[in-house]
Short mmCIF file of C-alpha atoms in Angstrom, two decimals:
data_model
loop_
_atom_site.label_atom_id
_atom_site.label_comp_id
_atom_site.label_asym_id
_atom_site.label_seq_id
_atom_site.Cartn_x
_atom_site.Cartn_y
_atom_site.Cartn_z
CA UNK A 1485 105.30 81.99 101.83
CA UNK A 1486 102.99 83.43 100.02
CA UNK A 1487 99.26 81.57 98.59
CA UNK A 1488 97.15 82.92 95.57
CA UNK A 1489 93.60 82.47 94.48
CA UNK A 1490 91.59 83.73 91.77
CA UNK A 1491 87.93 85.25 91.79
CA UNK A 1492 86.78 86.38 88.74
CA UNK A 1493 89.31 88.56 87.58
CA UNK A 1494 90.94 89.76 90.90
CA UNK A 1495 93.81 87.17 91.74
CA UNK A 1496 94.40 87.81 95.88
CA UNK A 1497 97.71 87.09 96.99
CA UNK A 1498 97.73 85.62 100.76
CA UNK A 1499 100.63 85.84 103.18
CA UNK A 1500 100.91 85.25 107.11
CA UNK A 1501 103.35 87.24 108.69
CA UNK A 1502 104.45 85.07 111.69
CA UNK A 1503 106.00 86.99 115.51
CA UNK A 1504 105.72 85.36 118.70
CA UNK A 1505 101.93 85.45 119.74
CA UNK A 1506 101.19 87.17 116.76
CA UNK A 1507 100.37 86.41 113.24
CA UNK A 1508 99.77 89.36 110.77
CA UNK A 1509 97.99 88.62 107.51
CA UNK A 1510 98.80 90.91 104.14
CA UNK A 1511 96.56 90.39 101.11
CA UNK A 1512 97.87 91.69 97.77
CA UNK A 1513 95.06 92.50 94.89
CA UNK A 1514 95.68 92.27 91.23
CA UNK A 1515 92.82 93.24 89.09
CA UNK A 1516 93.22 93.35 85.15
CA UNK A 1517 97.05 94.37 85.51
CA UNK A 1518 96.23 96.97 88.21
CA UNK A 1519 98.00 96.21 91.56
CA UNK A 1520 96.14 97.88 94.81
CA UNK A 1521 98.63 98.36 97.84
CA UNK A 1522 102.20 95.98 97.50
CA UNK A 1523 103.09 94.15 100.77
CA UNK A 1524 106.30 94.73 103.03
CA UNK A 1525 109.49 94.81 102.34
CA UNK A 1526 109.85 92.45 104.62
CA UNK A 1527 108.05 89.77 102.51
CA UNK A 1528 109.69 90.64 99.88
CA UNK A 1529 111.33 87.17 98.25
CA UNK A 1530 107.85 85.75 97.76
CA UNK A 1531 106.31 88.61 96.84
CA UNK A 1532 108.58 89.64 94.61
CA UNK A 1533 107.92 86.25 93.02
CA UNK A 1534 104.71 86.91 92.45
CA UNK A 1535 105.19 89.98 91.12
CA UNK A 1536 107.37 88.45 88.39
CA UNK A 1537 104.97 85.66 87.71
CA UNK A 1538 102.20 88.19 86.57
CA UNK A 1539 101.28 90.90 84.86
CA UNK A 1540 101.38 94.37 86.45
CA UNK A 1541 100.86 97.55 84.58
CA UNK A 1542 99.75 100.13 87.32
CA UNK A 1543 99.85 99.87 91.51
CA UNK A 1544 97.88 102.10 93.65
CA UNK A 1545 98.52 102.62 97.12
CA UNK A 1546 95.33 103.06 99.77
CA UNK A 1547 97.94 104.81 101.72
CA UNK A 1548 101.32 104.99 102.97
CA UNK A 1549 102.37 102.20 105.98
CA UNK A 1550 104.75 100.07 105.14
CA UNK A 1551 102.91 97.25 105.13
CA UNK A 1552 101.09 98.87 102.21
CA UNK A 1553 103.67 100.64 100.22
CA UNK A 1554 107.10 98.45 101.17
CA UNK A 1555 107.66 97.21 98.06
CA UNK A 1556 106.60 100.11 95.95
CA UNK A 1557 110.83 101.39 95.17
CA UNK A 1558 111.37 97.58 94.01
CA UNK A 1559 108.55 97.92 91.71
CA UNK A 1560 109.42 101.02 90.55
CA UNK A 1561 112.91 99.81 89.94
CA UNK A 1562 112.59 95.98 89.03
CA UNK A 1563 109.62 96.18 87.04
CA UNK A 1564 109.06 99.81 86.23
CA UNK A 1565 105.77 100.37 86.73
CA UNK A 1566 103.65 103.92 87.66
CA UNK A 1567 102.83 103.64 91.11
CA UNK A 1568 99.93 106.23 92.52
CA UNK A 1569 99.54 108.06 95.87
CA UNK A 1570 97.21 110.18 97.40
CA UNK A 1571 99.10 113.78 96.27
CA UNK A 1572 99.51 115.08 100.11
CA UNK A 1573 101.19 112.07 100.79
CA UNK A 1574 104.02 112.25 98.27
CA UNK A 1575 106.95 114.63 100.33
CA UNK A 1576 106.43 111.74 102.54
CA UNK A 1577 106.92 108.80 99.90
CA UNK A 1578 109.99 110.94 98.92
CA UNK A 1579 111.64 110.11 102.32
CA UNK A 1580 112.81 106.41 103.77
CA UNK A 1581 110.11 105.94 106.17
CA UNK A 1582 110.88 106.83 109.71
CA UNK A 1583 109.60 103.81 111.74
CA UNK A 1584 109.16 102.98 115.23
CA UNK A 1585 111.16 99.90 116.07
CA UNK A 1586 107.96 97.58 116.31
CA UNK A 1587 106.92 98.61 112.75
CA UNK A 1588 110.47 97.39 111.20
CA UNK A 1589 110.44 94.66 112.73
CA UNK A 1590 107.19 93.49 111.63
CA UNK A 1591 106.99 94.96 108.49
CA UNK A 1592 110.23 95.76 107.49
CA UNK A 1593 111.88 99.26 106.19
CA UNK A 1594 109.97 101.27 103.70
CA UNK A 1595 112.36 102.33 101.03
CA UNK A 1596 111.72 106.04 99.66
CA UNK A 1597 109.94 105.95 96.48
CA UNK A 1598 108.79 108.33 93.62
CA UNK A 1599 105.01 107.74 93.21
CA UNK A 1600 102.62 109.97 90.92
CA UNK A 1601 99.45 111.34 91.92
CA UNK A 1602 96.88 109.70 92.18
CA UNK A 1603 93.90 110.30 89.48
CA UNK A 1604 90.34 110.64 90.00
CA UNK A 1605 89.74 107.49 88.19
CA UNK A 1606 92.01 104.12 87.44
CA UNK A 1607 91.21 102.08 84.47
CA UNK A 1608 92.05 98.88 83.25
CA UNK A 1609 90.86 97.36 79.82
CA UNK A 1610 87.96 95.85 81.60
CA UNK A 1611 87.32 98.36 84.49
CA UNK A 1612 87.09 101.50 86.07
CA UNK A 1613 87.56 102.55 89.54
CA UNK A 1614 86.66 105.49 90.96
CA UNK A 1615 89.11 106.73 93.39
CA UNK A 1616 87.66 108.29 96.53
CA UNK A 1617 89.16 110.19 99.70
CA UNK A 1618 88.49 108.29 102.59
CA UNK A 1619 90.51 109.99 105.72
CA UNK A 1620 90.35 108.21 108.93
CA UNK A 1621 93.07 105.12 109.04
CA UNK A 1622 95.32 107.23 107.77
CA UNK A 1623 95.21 111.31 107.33
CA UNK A 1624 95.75 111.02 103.24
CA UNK A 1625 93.66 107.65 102.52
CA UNK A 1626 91.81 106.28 99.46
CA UNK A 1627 89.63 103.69 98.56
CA UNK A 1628 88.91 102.14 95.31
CA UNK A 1629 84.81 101.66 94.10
CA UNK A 1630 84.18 99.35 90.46
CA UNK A 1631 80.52 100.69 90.36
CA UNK A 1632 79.73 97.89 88.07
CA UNK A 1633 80.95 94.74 89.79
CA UNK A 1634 79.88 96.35 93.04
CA UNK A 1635 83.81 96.25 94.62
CA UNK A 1636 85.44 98.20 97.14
CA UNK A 1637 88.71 97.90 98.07
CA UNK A 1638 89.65 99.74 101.53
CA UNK A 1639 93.25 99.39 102.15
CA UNK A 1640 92.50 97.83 105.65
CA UNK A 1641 90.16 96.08 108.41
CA UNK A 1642 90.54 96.99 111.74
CA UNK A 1643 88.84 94.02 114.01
CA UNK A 1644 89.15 95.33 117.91
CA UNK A 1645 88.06 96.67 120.88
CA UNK A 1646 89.84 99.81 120.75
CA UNK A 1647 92.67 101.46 118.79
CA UNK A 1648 96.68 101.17 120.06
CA UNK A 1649 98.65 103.78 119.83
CA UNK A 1650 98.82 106.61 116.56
CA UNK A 1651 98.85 105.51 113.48
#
């Protein structure tokens, strides 16, 4: 299942993941027909749904996991949209995603896909994001800055003692 809300102009799309012990949240931002990161593939009846209840001109991807980029080939394909990617991680987005057995089972497979790369800048009609390099999650990472209404949207939130395993 998947919940939405609205603030301002940014409808957030809210779904729980659900494993034994475990329960995995993935957030999905729309902002003026721009879509940052896309969910899982393994999510992907009820986000597909609201995919196809709103409007989505352009999707750009903080980075490459699956959880982030799953359902970037069924965008491509079902509603054929541009979707950006940090340039050095393209060869990559080219390929189905080689996945350790814990990652497909959470997340699902991520299908290969042909993204573009990404600008310096994403606009919207009412906004402008600045795209900047922000290596550290992931070797080939970006975050998105709207100067104006002060946002900032980082791909993901690590809360933990201490890291498991490579990314």
């Amino acid at each position: 299942m998947l919940n939405s809300s609205q603030y301002m102009d940014i409808i957030i799309g809210q779904g729980i993941r659900t494993l034994p012990g475990w329960k995995m949240g993935v957030y999905l931002y729309l902002v003026d027909g721009l879509l940052i990161d896309c969910g899982p593939e393994i999510m992907k009846g009820p986000i597909g749904k609201f995919y196809r209840e709103r409007r989505i001109e352009q999707v750009a991807l903080t980075h490459i996991h699956e959880d982030h980029s799953g359902m970037a080939a069924w965008l491509q394909q079902q509603m054929n949209v541009p979707v950006y990617l940090n340039e050095k991680a393209i060869a990559e987005a080219k390929r189905k995603g080689k996945l350790r057995l814990y990652r497909r089972l959470t997340w699902g497979q991520r299908p290969a896909f042909d993204p573009l790369p990404m600008p310096q800048r994403l606009v919207t009609d009412k906004y402008t994001f600045d795209v900047i390099d922000a290596p550290g999650h992931m070797h080939y990472h970006n975050i998105f800055h709207e100067k104006k209404q002060g946002w900032l949207f980082s791909g993901d939130l690590y809360l933990g003692t201490k890291p498991v395993g490579a990314c």
